[in-house]
Amino acid sequence: MNFDSHTSDVVAAAVEAVNVLTPGHALGREYSAADPDLRGLSHGEPVHREDVEELRAYAARLREVFTAVDEGRIDEACEATNLLLKDTQAAPMLMKHDGEPWHVHFHTASASWARRRAAPMATALAIVLGNPMFDRLGVCTAVACDRVFVDVSRNGTRRFCSTACQNRVKAAAFRARKQV
């Protein structure tokens, strides 16, 4: 499942932001998000502590959208997304930079580093939520993992954030069957 290449890339960035910037559980262990790896989100730009904290606040709100969708609370997910769109001042704008052709951004050139990341993430989630495939947003069902994901599989049956979580669940089920 591919919404379109740009939307899919930005939804993947939203998944990454939520998973690296929000505390909880990951792969069966507690995850503090205290020292996040932002290489995938920084695009080579220097990132300051204030930027990280601003994006962390947006990521917490993005997590609420994934959780609401996962729990079937679509109206709440849409309302939360609308608030994010408003708060990030997301608005389509054509820009040309770095030798690239004209393309759409959802922030002004003067926006803060975090808002330049969060505005397109909120917009991409709005596109997904306005699509019949909105239920492709999810939260890992493995024990001790609450990382989010977007299901891009053909049949839309993904339940885990990663192969590692899927394998942990399968191994635990196998061990449980052996004990009986």
Short mmCIF file of N, CA and C in Angstrom, two decimals:
data_model
loop_
_atom_site.label_atom_id
_atom_site.label_comp_id
_atom_site.label_asym_id
_atom_site.label_seq_id
_atom_site.Cartn_x
_atom_site.Cartn_y
_atom_site.Cartn_z
N MET A 1 0.85 -1.18 0.00
CA MET A 1 0.00 0.00 0.00
C MET A 1 0.88 1.22 0.00
N ASN A 2 0.69 2.09 -0.97
CA ASN A 2 1.48 3.30 -1.09
C ASN A 2 0.52 4.46 -1.38
N PHE A 3 0.42 5.41 -0.45
CA PHE A 3 -0.50 6.53 -0.61
C PHE A 3 -0.06 7.39 -1.78
N ASP A 4 1.13 7.80 -1.80
CA ASP A 4 1.90 8.37 -2.90
C ASP A 4 3.30 8.49 -2.32
N SER A 5 4.29 8.61 -3.14
CA SER A 5 5.65 8.50 -2.62
C SER A 5 5.96 9.54 -1.56
N HIS A 6 5.54 10.79 -1.76
CA HIS A 6 5.85 11.83 -0.78
C HIS A 6 5.08 11.61 0.51
N THR A 7 3.78 11.34 0.41
CA THR A 7 2.97 11.11 1.61
C THR A 7 3.50 9.91 2.38
N SER A 8 3.82 8.84 1.67
CA SER A 8 4.34 7.65 2.35
C SER A 8 5.65 7.95 3.06
N ASP A 9 6.52 8.73 2.44
CA ASP A 9 7.79 9.10 3.08
C ASP A 9 7.56 9.93 4.33
N VAL A 10 6.62 10.87 4.26
CA VAL A 10 6.38 11.75 5.41
C VAL A 10 5.67 10.99 6.53
N VAL A 11 4.76 10.07 6.19
CA VAL A 11 4.13 9.23 7.22
C VAL A 11 5.21 8.38 7.89
N ALA A 12 6.16 7.87 7.11
CA ALA A 12 7.27 7.10 7.69
C ALA A 12 8.09 7.98 8.63
N ALA A 13 8.28 9.23 8.27
CA ALA A 13 8.99 10.16 9.16
C ALA A 13 8.20 10.40 10.44
N ALA A 14 6.87 10.47 10.34
CA ALA A 14 6.04 10.62 11.54
C ALA A 14 6.19 9.40 12.44
N VAL A 15 6.21 8.23 11.85
CA VAL A 15 6.43 6.99 12.63
C VAL A 15 7.77 7.08 13.34
N GLU A 16 8.80 7.49 12.61
CA GLU A 16 10.13 7.59 13.21
C GLU A 16 10.14 8.61 14.35
N ALA A 17 9.52 9.77 14.13
CA ALA A 17 9.49 10.80 15.17
C ALA A 17 8.81 10.29 16.43
N VAL A 18 7.67 9.64 16.27
CA VAL A 18 6.95 9.10 17.43
C VAL A 18 7.79 8.04 18.12
N ASN A 19 8.38 7.16 17.35
CA ASN A 19 9.11 6.04 17.95
C ASN A 19 10.42 6.43 18.62
N VAL A 20 11.09 7.48 18.13
CA VAL A 20 12.36 7.86 18.76
C VAL A 20 12.19 8.94 19.82
N LEU A 21 11.09 9.70 19.77
CA LEU A 21 10.95 10.85 20.67
C LEU A 21 9.96 10.65 21.82
N THR A 22 9.19 9.56 21.79
CA THR A 22 8.24 9.35 22.88
C THR A 22 8.64 8.14 23.71
N PRO A 23 8.60 8.28 25.03
CA PRO A 23 8.96 7.16 25.90
C PRO A 23 7.88 6.09 25.90
N GLY A 24 8.23 4.94 26.39
CA GLY A 24 7.28 3.83 26.47
C GLY A 24 8.05 2.53 26.49
N HIS A 25 7.67 1.62 25.61
CA HIS A 25 8.34 0.33 25.50
C HIS A 25 8.67 0.08 24.04
N ALA A 26 9.82 -0.52 23.81
CA ALA A 26 10.24 -0.87 22.46
C ALA A 26 10.94 -2.22 22.50
N LEU A 27 10.51 -3.11 21.66
CA LEU A 27 11.15 -4.42 21.51
C LEU A 27 11.27 -5.16 22.85
N GLY A 28 10.26 -5.02 23.70
CA GLY A 28 10.25 -5.76 24.95
C GLY A 28 10.98 -5.10 26.09
N ARG A 29 11.47 -3.89 25.88
CA ARG A 29 12.21 -3.18 26.93
C ARG A 29 11.64 -1.78 27.10
N GLU A 30 11.86 -1.23 28.30
CA GLU A 30 11.46 0.14 28.53
C GLU A 30 12.31 1.06 27.66
N TYR A 31 11.67 2.08 27.11
CA TYR A 31 12.35 3.02 26.24
C TYR A 31 12.13 4.42 26.78
N SER A 32 13.21 5.13 27.12
CA SER A 32 13.08 6.44 27.75
C SER A 32 13.02 7.60 26.76
N ALA A 33 13.51 7.44 25.57
CA ALA A 33 13.59 8.50 24.55
C ALA A 33 14.45 9.66 25.02
N ALA A 34 15.29 9.43 26.02
CA ALA A 34 16.11 10.51 26.58
C ALA A 34 17.18 11.01 25.61
N ASP A 35 17.78 10.11 24.86
CA ASP A 35 18.85 10.49 23.95
C ASP A 35 18.51 9.94 22.55
N PRO A 36 17.54 10.55 21.87
CA PRO A 36 17.06 9.99 20.61
C PRO A 36 18.06 10.16 19.47
N ASP A 37 18.05 9.20 18.57
CA ASP A 37 18.86 9.27 17.36
C ASP A 37 18.02 9.98 16.30
N LEU A 38 18.37 11.21 15.99
CA LEU A 38 17.59 12.03 15.07
C LEU A 38 18.18 12.11 13.67
N ARG A 39 19.16 11.26 13.36
CA ARG A 39 19.79 11.34 12.04
C ARG A 39 18.79 11.25 10.91
N GLY A 40 17.79 10.40 11.04
CA GLY A 40 16.79 10.25 9.99
C GLY A 40 15.86 11.43 9.85
N LEU A 41 15.72 12.22 10.91
CA LEU A 41 14.81 13.35 10.89
C LEU A 41 15.50 14.69 10.65
N SER A 42 16.80 14.74 10.87
CA SER A 42 17.50 16.03 10.82
C SER A 42 17.86 16.48 9.41
N HIS A 43 17.93 15.54 8.47
CA HIS A 43 18.31 15.87 7.08
C HIS A 43 19.64 16.63 7.05
N GLY A 44 20.54 16.29 7.95
CA GLY A 44 21.86 16.90 7.98
C GLY A 44 21.93 18.27 8.62
N GLU A 45 20.81 18.78 9.07
CA GLU A 45 20.80 20.10 9.72
C GLU A 45 21.22 19.96 11.18
N PRO A 46 21.86 20.98 11.73
CA PRO A 46 22.17 20.94 13.16
C PRO A 46 20.86 21.03 13.96
N VAL A 47 20.78 20.24 15.01
CA VAL A 47 19.57 20.19 15.83
C VAL A 47 19.92 20.63 17.24
N HIS A 48 19.20 21.61 17.74
CA HIS A 48 19.43 22.13 19.08
C HIS A 48 18.45 21.50 20.07
N ARG A 49 18.80 21.55 21.32
CA ARG A 49 17.98 20.95 22.37
C ARG A 49 16.53 21.46 22.32
N GLU A 50 16.36 22.77 22.11
CA GLU A 50 15.02 23.34 22.05
C GLU A 50 14.23 22.74 20.87
N ASP A 51 14.93 22.49 19.76
CA ASP A 51 14.30 21.89 18.59
C ASP A 51 13.78 20.49 18.92
N VAL A 52 14.63 19.73 19.60
CA VAL A 52 14.26 18.36 19.98
C VAL A 52 13.04 18.38 20.88
N GLU A 53 13.03 19.27 21.85
CA GLU A 53 11.91 19.33 22.79
C GLU A 53 10.63 19.76 22.09
N GLU A 54 10.74 20.68 21.15
CA GLU A 54 9.55 21.11 20.40
C GLU A 54 9.02 19.96 19.55
N LEU A 55 9.92 19.25 18.86
CA LEU A 55 9.47 18.11 18.05
C LEU A 55 8.96 16.98 18.94
N ARG A 56 9.53 16.80 20.12
CA ARG A 56 9.06 15.77 21.06
C ARG A 56 7.59 16.05 21.44
N ALA A 57 7.26 17.32 21.67
CA ALA A 57 5.87 17.67 22.00
C ALA A 57 4.94 17.35 20.83
N TYR A 58 5.37 17.67 19.61
CA TYR A 58 4.57 17.31 18.45
C TYR A 58 4.46 15.79 18.31
N ALA A 59 5.54 15.07 18.55
CA ALA A 59 5.54 13.61 18.42
C ALA A 59 4.56 12.97 19.40
N ALA A 60 4.46 13.51 20.60
CA ALA A 60 3.50 12.99 21.57
C ALA A 60 2.07 13.14 21.04
N ARG A 61 1.83 14.25 20.39
CA ARG A 61 0.50 14.47 19.81
C ARG A 61 0.27 13.59 18.58
N LEU A 62 1.32 13.34 17.80
CA LEU A 62 1.20 12.42 16.67
C LEU A 62 0.90 11.01 17.18
N ARG A 63 1.52 10.63 18.30
CA ARG A 63 1.27 9.31 18.89
C ARG A 63 -0.21 9.16 19.22
N GLU A 64 -0.83 10.22 19.73
CA GLU A 64 -2.26 10.17 20.06
C GLU A 64 -3.09 9.82 18.82
N VAL A 65 -2.68 10.31 17.66
CA VAL A 65 -3.41 10.01 16.42
C VAL A 65 -3.28 8.52 16.10
N PHE A 66 -2.07 7.99 16.15
CA PHE A 66 -1.87 6.55 15.88
C PHE A 66 -2.67 5.70 16.86
N THR A 67 -2.62 6.06 18.13
CA THR A 67 -3.33 5.29 19.16
C THR A 67 -4.84 5.34 18.93
N ALA A 68 -5.35 6.51 18.63
CA ALA A 68 -6.79 6.65 18.39
C ALA A 68 -7.23 5.79 17.20
N VAL A 69 -6.46 5.82 16.11
CA VAL A 69 -6.80 4.99 14.94
C VAL A 69 -6.75 3.52 15.33
N ASP A 70 -5.68 3.12 16.03
CA ASP A 70 -5.51 1.72 16.42
C ASP A 70 -6.68 1.24 17.29
N GLU A 71 -7.23 2.13 18.09
CA GLU A 71 -8.34 1.78 18.98
C GLU A 71 -9.71 2.04 18.35
N GLY A 72 -9.73 2.41 17.06
CA GLY A 72 -10.99 2.62 16.36
C GLY A 72 -11.67 3.94 16.66
N ARG A 73 -10.96 4.87 17.26
CA ARG A 73 -11.52 6.18 17.60
C ARG A 73 -11.14 7.18 16.50
N ILE A 74 -11.72 6.99 15.33
CA ILE A 74 -11.34 7.75 14.15
C ILE A 74 -11.70 9.23 14.29
N ASP A 75 -12.86 9.53 14.85
CA ASP A 75 -13.24 10.94 15.02
C ASP A 75 -12.20 11.67 15.88
N GLU A 76 -11.76 11.04 16.96
CA GLU A 76 -10.74 11.65 17.82
C GLU A 76 -9.42 11.82 17.08
N ALA A 77 -9.05 10.83 16.27
CA ALA A 77 -7.81 10.92 15.49
C ALA A 77 -7.89 12.11 14.52
N CYS A 78 -9.03 12.27 13.88
CA CYS A 78 -9.19 13.38 12.93
C CYS A 78 -9.18 14.72 13.64
N GLU A 79 -9.85 14.81 14.78
CA GLU A 79 -9.85 16.06 15.53
C GLU A 79 -8.45 16.41 16.02
N ALA A 80 -7.71 15.42 16.50
CA ALA A 80 -6.33 15.66 16.95
C ALA A 80 -5.45 16.09 15.79
N THR A 81 -5.66 15.50 14.63
CA THR A 81 -4.89 15.88 13.44
C THR A 81 -5.23 17.30 13.01
N ASN A 82 -6.50 17.66 13.06
CA ASN A 82 -6.88 19.03 12.72
C ASN A 82 -6.21 20.03 13.65
N LEU A 83 -6.14 19.73 14.94
CA LEU A 83 -5.45 20.62 15.88
C LEU A 83 -3.96 20.73 15.55
N LEU A 84 -3.35 19.60 15.19
CA LEU A 84 -1.94 19.63 14.78
C LEU A 84 -1.74 20.49 13.54
N LEU A 85 -2.62 20.34 12.57
CA LEU A 85 -2.53 21.15 11.35
C LEU A 85 -2.61 22.63 11.69
N LYS A 86 -3.52 22.98 12.58
CA LYS A 86 -3.68 24.37 12.99
C LYS A 86 -2.45 24.86 13.75
N ASP A 87 -2.00 24.07 14.73
CA ASP A 87 -0.89 24.50 15.58
C ASP A 87 0.44 24.57 14.85
N THR A 88 0.63 23.72 13.84
CA THR A 88 1.88 23.76 13.06
C THR A 88 1.79 24.77 11.91
N GLN A 89 0.61 25.33 11.73
CA GLN A 89 0.35 26.27 10.65
C GLN A 89 0.65 25.64 9.29
N ALA A 90 0.27 24.38 9.16
CA ALA A 90 0.51 23.65 7.92
C ALA A 90 -0.30 24.27 6.79
N ALA A 91 0.39 24.62 5.73
CA ALA A 91 -0.26 25.19 4.55
C ALA A 91 0.59 24.84 3.34
N PRO A 92 -0.03 24.38 2.26
CA PRO A 92 0.78 24.03 1.09
C PRO A 92 1.48 25.24 0.50
N MET A 93 2.73 25.04 0.15
CA MET A 93 3.53 26.11 -0.44
C MET A 93 4.53 25.46 -1.41
N LEU A 94 4.60 25.97 -2.62
CA LEU A 94 5.57 25.46 -3.57
C LEU A 94 6.92 26.11 -3.30
N MET A 95 7.95 25.28 -3.22
CA MET A 95 9.30 25.78 -2.98
C MET A 95 10.27 25.11 -3.95
N LYS A 96 11.36 25.82 -4.21
CA LYS A 96 12.42 25.30 -5.07
C LYS A 96 13.72 25.60 -4.35
N HIS A 97 14.51 24.56 -4.08
CA HIS A 97 15.77 24.75 -3.36
C HIS A 97 16.71 23.58 -3.64
N ASP A 98 17.95 23.77 -3.31
CA ASP A 98 18.98 22.72 -3.41
C ASP A 98 19.02 22.04 -4.77
N GLY A 99 18.76 22.78 -5.83
CA GLY A 99 18.82 22.21 -7.17
C GLY A 99 17.65 21.29 -7.51
N GLU A 100 16.65 21.19 -6.65
CA GLU A 100 15.49 20.34 -6.90
C GLU A 100 14.45 21.14 -7.69
N PRO A 101 13.57 20.45 -8.41
CA PRO A 101 12.48 21.17 -9.08
C PRO A 101 11.46 21.66 -8.05
N TRP A 102 10.51 22.45 -8.49
CA TRP A 102 9.45 22.93 -7.60
C TRP A 102 8.75 21.73 -6.98
N HIS A 103 8.47 21.82 -5.68
CA HIS A 103 7.74 20.76 -4.98
C HIS A 103 7.00 21.37 -3.79
N VAL A 104 6.03 20.63 -3.28
CA VAL A 104 5.17 21.13 -2.22
C VAL A 104 5.80 20.91 -0.85
N HIS A 105 5.80 21.95 -0.05
CA HIS A 105 6.13 21.87 1.37
C HIS A 105 4.87 22.29 2.12
N PHE A 106 4.81 22.00 3.39
CA PHE A 106 3.64 22.37 4.18
C PHE A 106 4.03 23.28 5.34
N HIS A 107 5.02 24.10 5.11
CA HIS A 107 5.48 25.05 6.12
C HIS A 107 6.15 26.21 5.40
N THR A 108 6.27 27.32 6.10
CA THR A 108 6.99 28.45 5.52
C THR A 108 8.48 28.22 5.68
N ALA A 109 9.25 28.90 4.89
CA ALA A 109 10.70 28.77 4.97
C ALA A 109 11.23 29.26 6.31
N SER A 110 10.50 30.15 6.97
CA SER A 110 10.95 30.71 8.25
C SER A 110 10.50 29.91 9.46
N ALA A 111 9.80 28.81 9.26
CA ALA A 111 9.30 28.01 10.39
C ALA A 111 10.47 27.42 11.18
N SER A 112 10.23 27.15 12.45
CA SER A 112 11.26 26.52 13.29
C SER A 112 11.58 25.13 12.75
N TRP A 113 12.74 24.60 13.15
CA TRP A 113 13.16 23.27 12.69
C TRP A 113 12.09 22.24 13.00
N ALA A 114 11.55 22.25 14.20
CA ALA A 114 10.55 21.24 14.59
C ALA A 114 9.25 21.42 13.80
N ARG A 115 8.83 22.65 13.59
CA ARG A 115 7.60 22.88 12.85
C ARG A 115 7.77 22.50 11.38
N ARG A 116 8.99 22.66 10.83
CA ARG A 116 9.25 22.23 9.45
C ARG A 116 9.15 20.72 9.33
N ARG A 117 9.31 20.00 10.43
CA ARG A 117 9.14 18.55 10.42
C ARG A 117 7.69 18.17 10.72
N ALA A 118 7.09 18.81 11.73
CA ALA A 118 5.76 18.41 12.20
C ALA A 118 4.64 18.78 11.25
N ALA A 119 4.72 19.92 10.59
CA ALA A 119 3.63 20.35 9.69
C ALA A 119 3.39 19.34 8.56
N PRO A 120 4.44 18.88 7.86
CA PRO A 120 4.17 17.88 6.82
C PRO A 120 3.72 16.54 7.40
N MET A 121 4.19 16.21 8.61
CA MET A 121 3.74 14.96 9.24
C MET A 121 2.25 15.02 9.53
N ALA A 122 1.79 16.14 10.07
CA ALA A 122 0.36 16.32 10.34
C ALA A 122 -0.43 16.28 9.04
N THR A 123 0.10 16.90 7.99
CA THR A 123 -0.58 16.92 6.69
C THR A 123 -0.66 15.51 6.12
N ALA A 124 0.42 14.76 6.20
CA ALA A 124 0.43 13.39 5.68
C ALA A 124 -0.57 12.52 6.45
N LEU A 125 -0.63 12.69 7.77
CA LEU A 125 -1.62 11.92 8.54
C LEU A 125 -3.04 12.32 8.14
N ALA A 126 -3.26 13.60 7.85
CA ALA A 126 -4.58 14.04 7.39
C ALA A 126 -4.93 13.37 6.06
N ILE A 127 -3.96 13.25 5.17
CA ILE A 127 -4.19 12.59 3.89
C ILE A 127 -4.54 11.12 4.12
N VAL A 128 -3.82 10.47 5.02
CA VAL A 128 -4.09 9.06 5.33
C VAL A 128 -5.48 8.92 5.96
N LEU A 129 -5.80 9.78 6.91
CA LEU A 129 -7.09 9.69 7.60
C LEU A 129 -8.26 9.99 6.66
N GLY A 130 -8.03 10.77 5.62
CA GLY A 130 -9.06 11.06 4.64
C GLY A 130 -9.14 10.03 3.54
N ASN A 131 -8.46 8.93 3.71
CA ASN A 131 -8.34 7.87 2.72
C ASN A 131 -9.06 6.63 3.25
N PRO A 132 -9.66 5.80 2.40
CA PRO A 132 -10.31 4.58 2.89
C PRO A 132 -9.35 3.62 3.62
N MET A 133 -8.06 3.80 3.44
CA MET A 133 -7.08 2.90 4.07
C MET A 133 -6.53 3.49 5.36
N PHE A 134 -7.28 4.36 6.03
CA PHE A 134 -6.81 5.02 7.25
C PHE A 134 -6.43 4.03 8.34
N ASP A 135 -7.02 2.84 8.31
CA ASP A 135 -6.73 1.86 9.36
C ASP A 135 -5.35 1.22 9.22
N ARG A 136 -4.54 1.73 8.31
CA ARG A 136 -3.17 1.23 8.14
C ARG A 136 -2.23 1.79 9.20
N LEU A 137 -2.68 2.76 10.00
CA LEU A 137 -1.88 3.28 11.11
C LEU A 137 -2.12 2.36 12.30
N GLY A 138 -1.03 1.98 13.00
CA GLY A 138 -1.22 1.07 14.12
C GLY A 138 -0.18 1.20 15.20
N VAL A 139 -0.44 0.48 16.28
CA VAL A 139 0.46 0.39 17.42
C VAL A 139 0.81 -1.08 17.59
N CYS A 140 2.07 -1.37 17.82
CA CYS A 140 2.56 -2.75 17.94
C CYS A 140 1.75 -3.52 18.99
N THR A 141 1.38 -4.76 18.66
CA THR A 141 0.61 -5.58 19.58
C THR A 141 1.48 -6.51 20.42
N ALA A 142 2.78 -6.47 20.24
CA ALA A 142 3.68 -7.33 21.03
C ALA A 142 3.69 -6.87 22.48
N VAL A 143 3.88 -7.83 23.37
CA VAL A 143 4.00 -7.51 24.79
C VAL A 143 5.21 -6.60 24.99
N ALA A 144 5.05 -5.59 25.82
CA ALA A 144 6.12 -4.64 26.15
C ALA A 144 6.65 -3.90 24.93
N CYS A 145 5.74 -3.52 24.04
CA CYS A 145 6.11 -2.66 22.92
C CYS A 145 4.91 -1.80 22.55
N ASP A 146 5.14 -0.52 22.46
CA ASP A 146 4.07 0.40 22.08
C ASP A 146 4.52 1.32 20.94
N ARG A 147 5.47 0.85 20.14
CA ARG A 147 5.93 1.64 19.00
C ARG A 147 4.86 1.61 17.91
N VAL A 148 4.79 2.68 17.13
CA VAL A 148 3.77 2.80 16.09
C VAL A 148 4.33 2.36 14.74
N PHE A 149 3.43 2.15 13.80
CA PHE A 149 3.85 1.76 12.45
C PHE A 149 2.76 2.15 11.47
N VAL A 150 3.10 2.14 10.21
CA VAL A 150 2.12 2.26 9.13
C VAL A 150 2.23 0.98 8.31
N ASP A 151 1.12 0.34 8.10
CA ASP A 151 1.07 -0.94 7.38
C ASP A 151 1.03 -0.67 5.88
N VAL A 152 2.13 -0.94 5.20
CA VAL A 152 2.19 -0.75 3.75
C VAL A 152 2.12 -2.08 3.01
N SER A 153 1.76 -3.14 3.74
CA SER A 153 1.65 -4.46 3.11
C SER A 153 0.45 -4.50 2.18
N ARG A 154 0.46 -5.44 1.29
CA ARG A 154 -0.62 -5.58 0.31
C ARG A 154 -1.95 -5.92 0.98
N ASN A 155 -1.91 -6.83 1.97
CA ASN A 155 -3.17 -7.29 2.56
C ASN A 155 -3.59 -6.53 3.81
N GLY A 156 -2.76 -5.65 4.33
CA GLY A 156 -3.14 -4.80 5.46
C GLY A 156 -3.35 -5.53 6.77
N THR A 157 -2.54 -6.56 7.05
CA THR A 157 -2.74 -7.33 8.28
C THR A 157 -1.58 -7.20 9.28
N ARG A 158 -0.75 -6.23 9.09
CA ARG A 158 0.41 -6.06 9.97
C ARG A 158 -0.05 -5.75 11.39
N ARG A 159 0.63 -6.37 12.39
CA ARG A 159 0.29 -6.15 13.80
C ARG A 159 1.49 -5.72 14.63
N PHE A 160 2.68 -5.76 14.05
CA PHE A 160 3.89 -5.50 14.83
C PHE A 160 4.69 -4.36 14.20
N CYS A 161 5.46 -3.67 15.05
CA CYS A 161 6.28 -2.55 14.57
C CYS A 161 7.51 -3.04 13.81
N SER A 162 7.91 -4.27 14.07
CA SER A 162 9.14 -4.78 13.46
C SER A 162 9.11 -6.30 13.40
N THR A 163 10.02 -6.83 12.61
CA THR A 163 10.19 -8.29 12.55
C THR A 163 10.65 -8.82 13.91
N ALA A 164 11.46 -8.03 14.62
CA ALA A 164 11.94 -8.46 15.94
C ALA A 164 10.77 -8.70 16.89
N CYS A 165 9.80 -7.80 16.92
CA CYS A 165 8.64 -7.99 17.79
C CYS A 165 7.80 -9.18 17.32
N GLN A 166 7.62 -9.32 16.03
CA GLN A 166 6.88 -10.45 15.50
C GLN A 166 7.56 -11.76 15.91
N ASN A 167 8.88 -11.83 15.80
CA ASN A 167 9.61 -13.03 16.16
C ASN A 167 9.53 -13.31 17.66
N ARG A 168 9.57 -12.26 18.51
CA ARG A 168 9.44 -12.45 19.96
C ARG A 168 8.10 -13.09 20.29
N VAL A 169 7.03 -12.61 19.66
CA VAL A 169 5.69 -13.14 19.92
C VAL A 169 5.59 -14.59 19.44
N LYS A 170 6.12 -14.87 18.27
CA LYS A 170 6.08 -16.23 17.74
C LYS A 170 6.90 -17.19 18.61
N ALA A 171 8.07 -16.76 19.06
CA ALA A 171 8.91 -17.61 19.92
C ALA A 171 8.23 -17.86 21.25
N ALA A 172 7.59 -16.85 21.82
CA ALA A 172 6.87 -17.03 23.09
C ALA A 172 5.71 -18.00 22.93
N ALA A 173 4.99 -17.91 21.82
CA ALA A 173 3.88 -18.83 21.55
C ALA A 173 4.39 -20.25 21.37
N PHE A 174 5.54 -20.38 20.68
CA PHE A 174 6.13 -21.70 20.49
C PHE A 174 6.53 -22.30 21.83
N ARG A 175 7.19 -21.52 22.68
CA ARG A 175 7.59 -22.01 24.01
C ARG A 175 6.38 -22.38 24.86
N ALA A 176 5.31 -21.62 24.76
CA ALA A 176 4.10 -21.90 25.52
C ALA A 176 3.47 -23.21 25.06
N ARG A 177 3.46 -23.47 23.75
CA ARG A 177 2.92 -24.73 23.24
C ARG A 177 3.76 -25.91 23.68
N LYS A 178 5.08 -25.74 23.76
CA LYS A 178 5.97 -26.83 24.18
C LYS A 178 5.77 -27.21 25.63
N GLN A 179 5.37 -26.25 26.47
CA GLN A 179 5.18 -26.50 27.88
C GLN A 179 3.90 -27.28 28.16
N VAL A 180 2.96 -27.27 27.25
CA VAL A 180 1.67 -27.95 27.45
C VAL A 180 1.76 -29.41 27.20
#
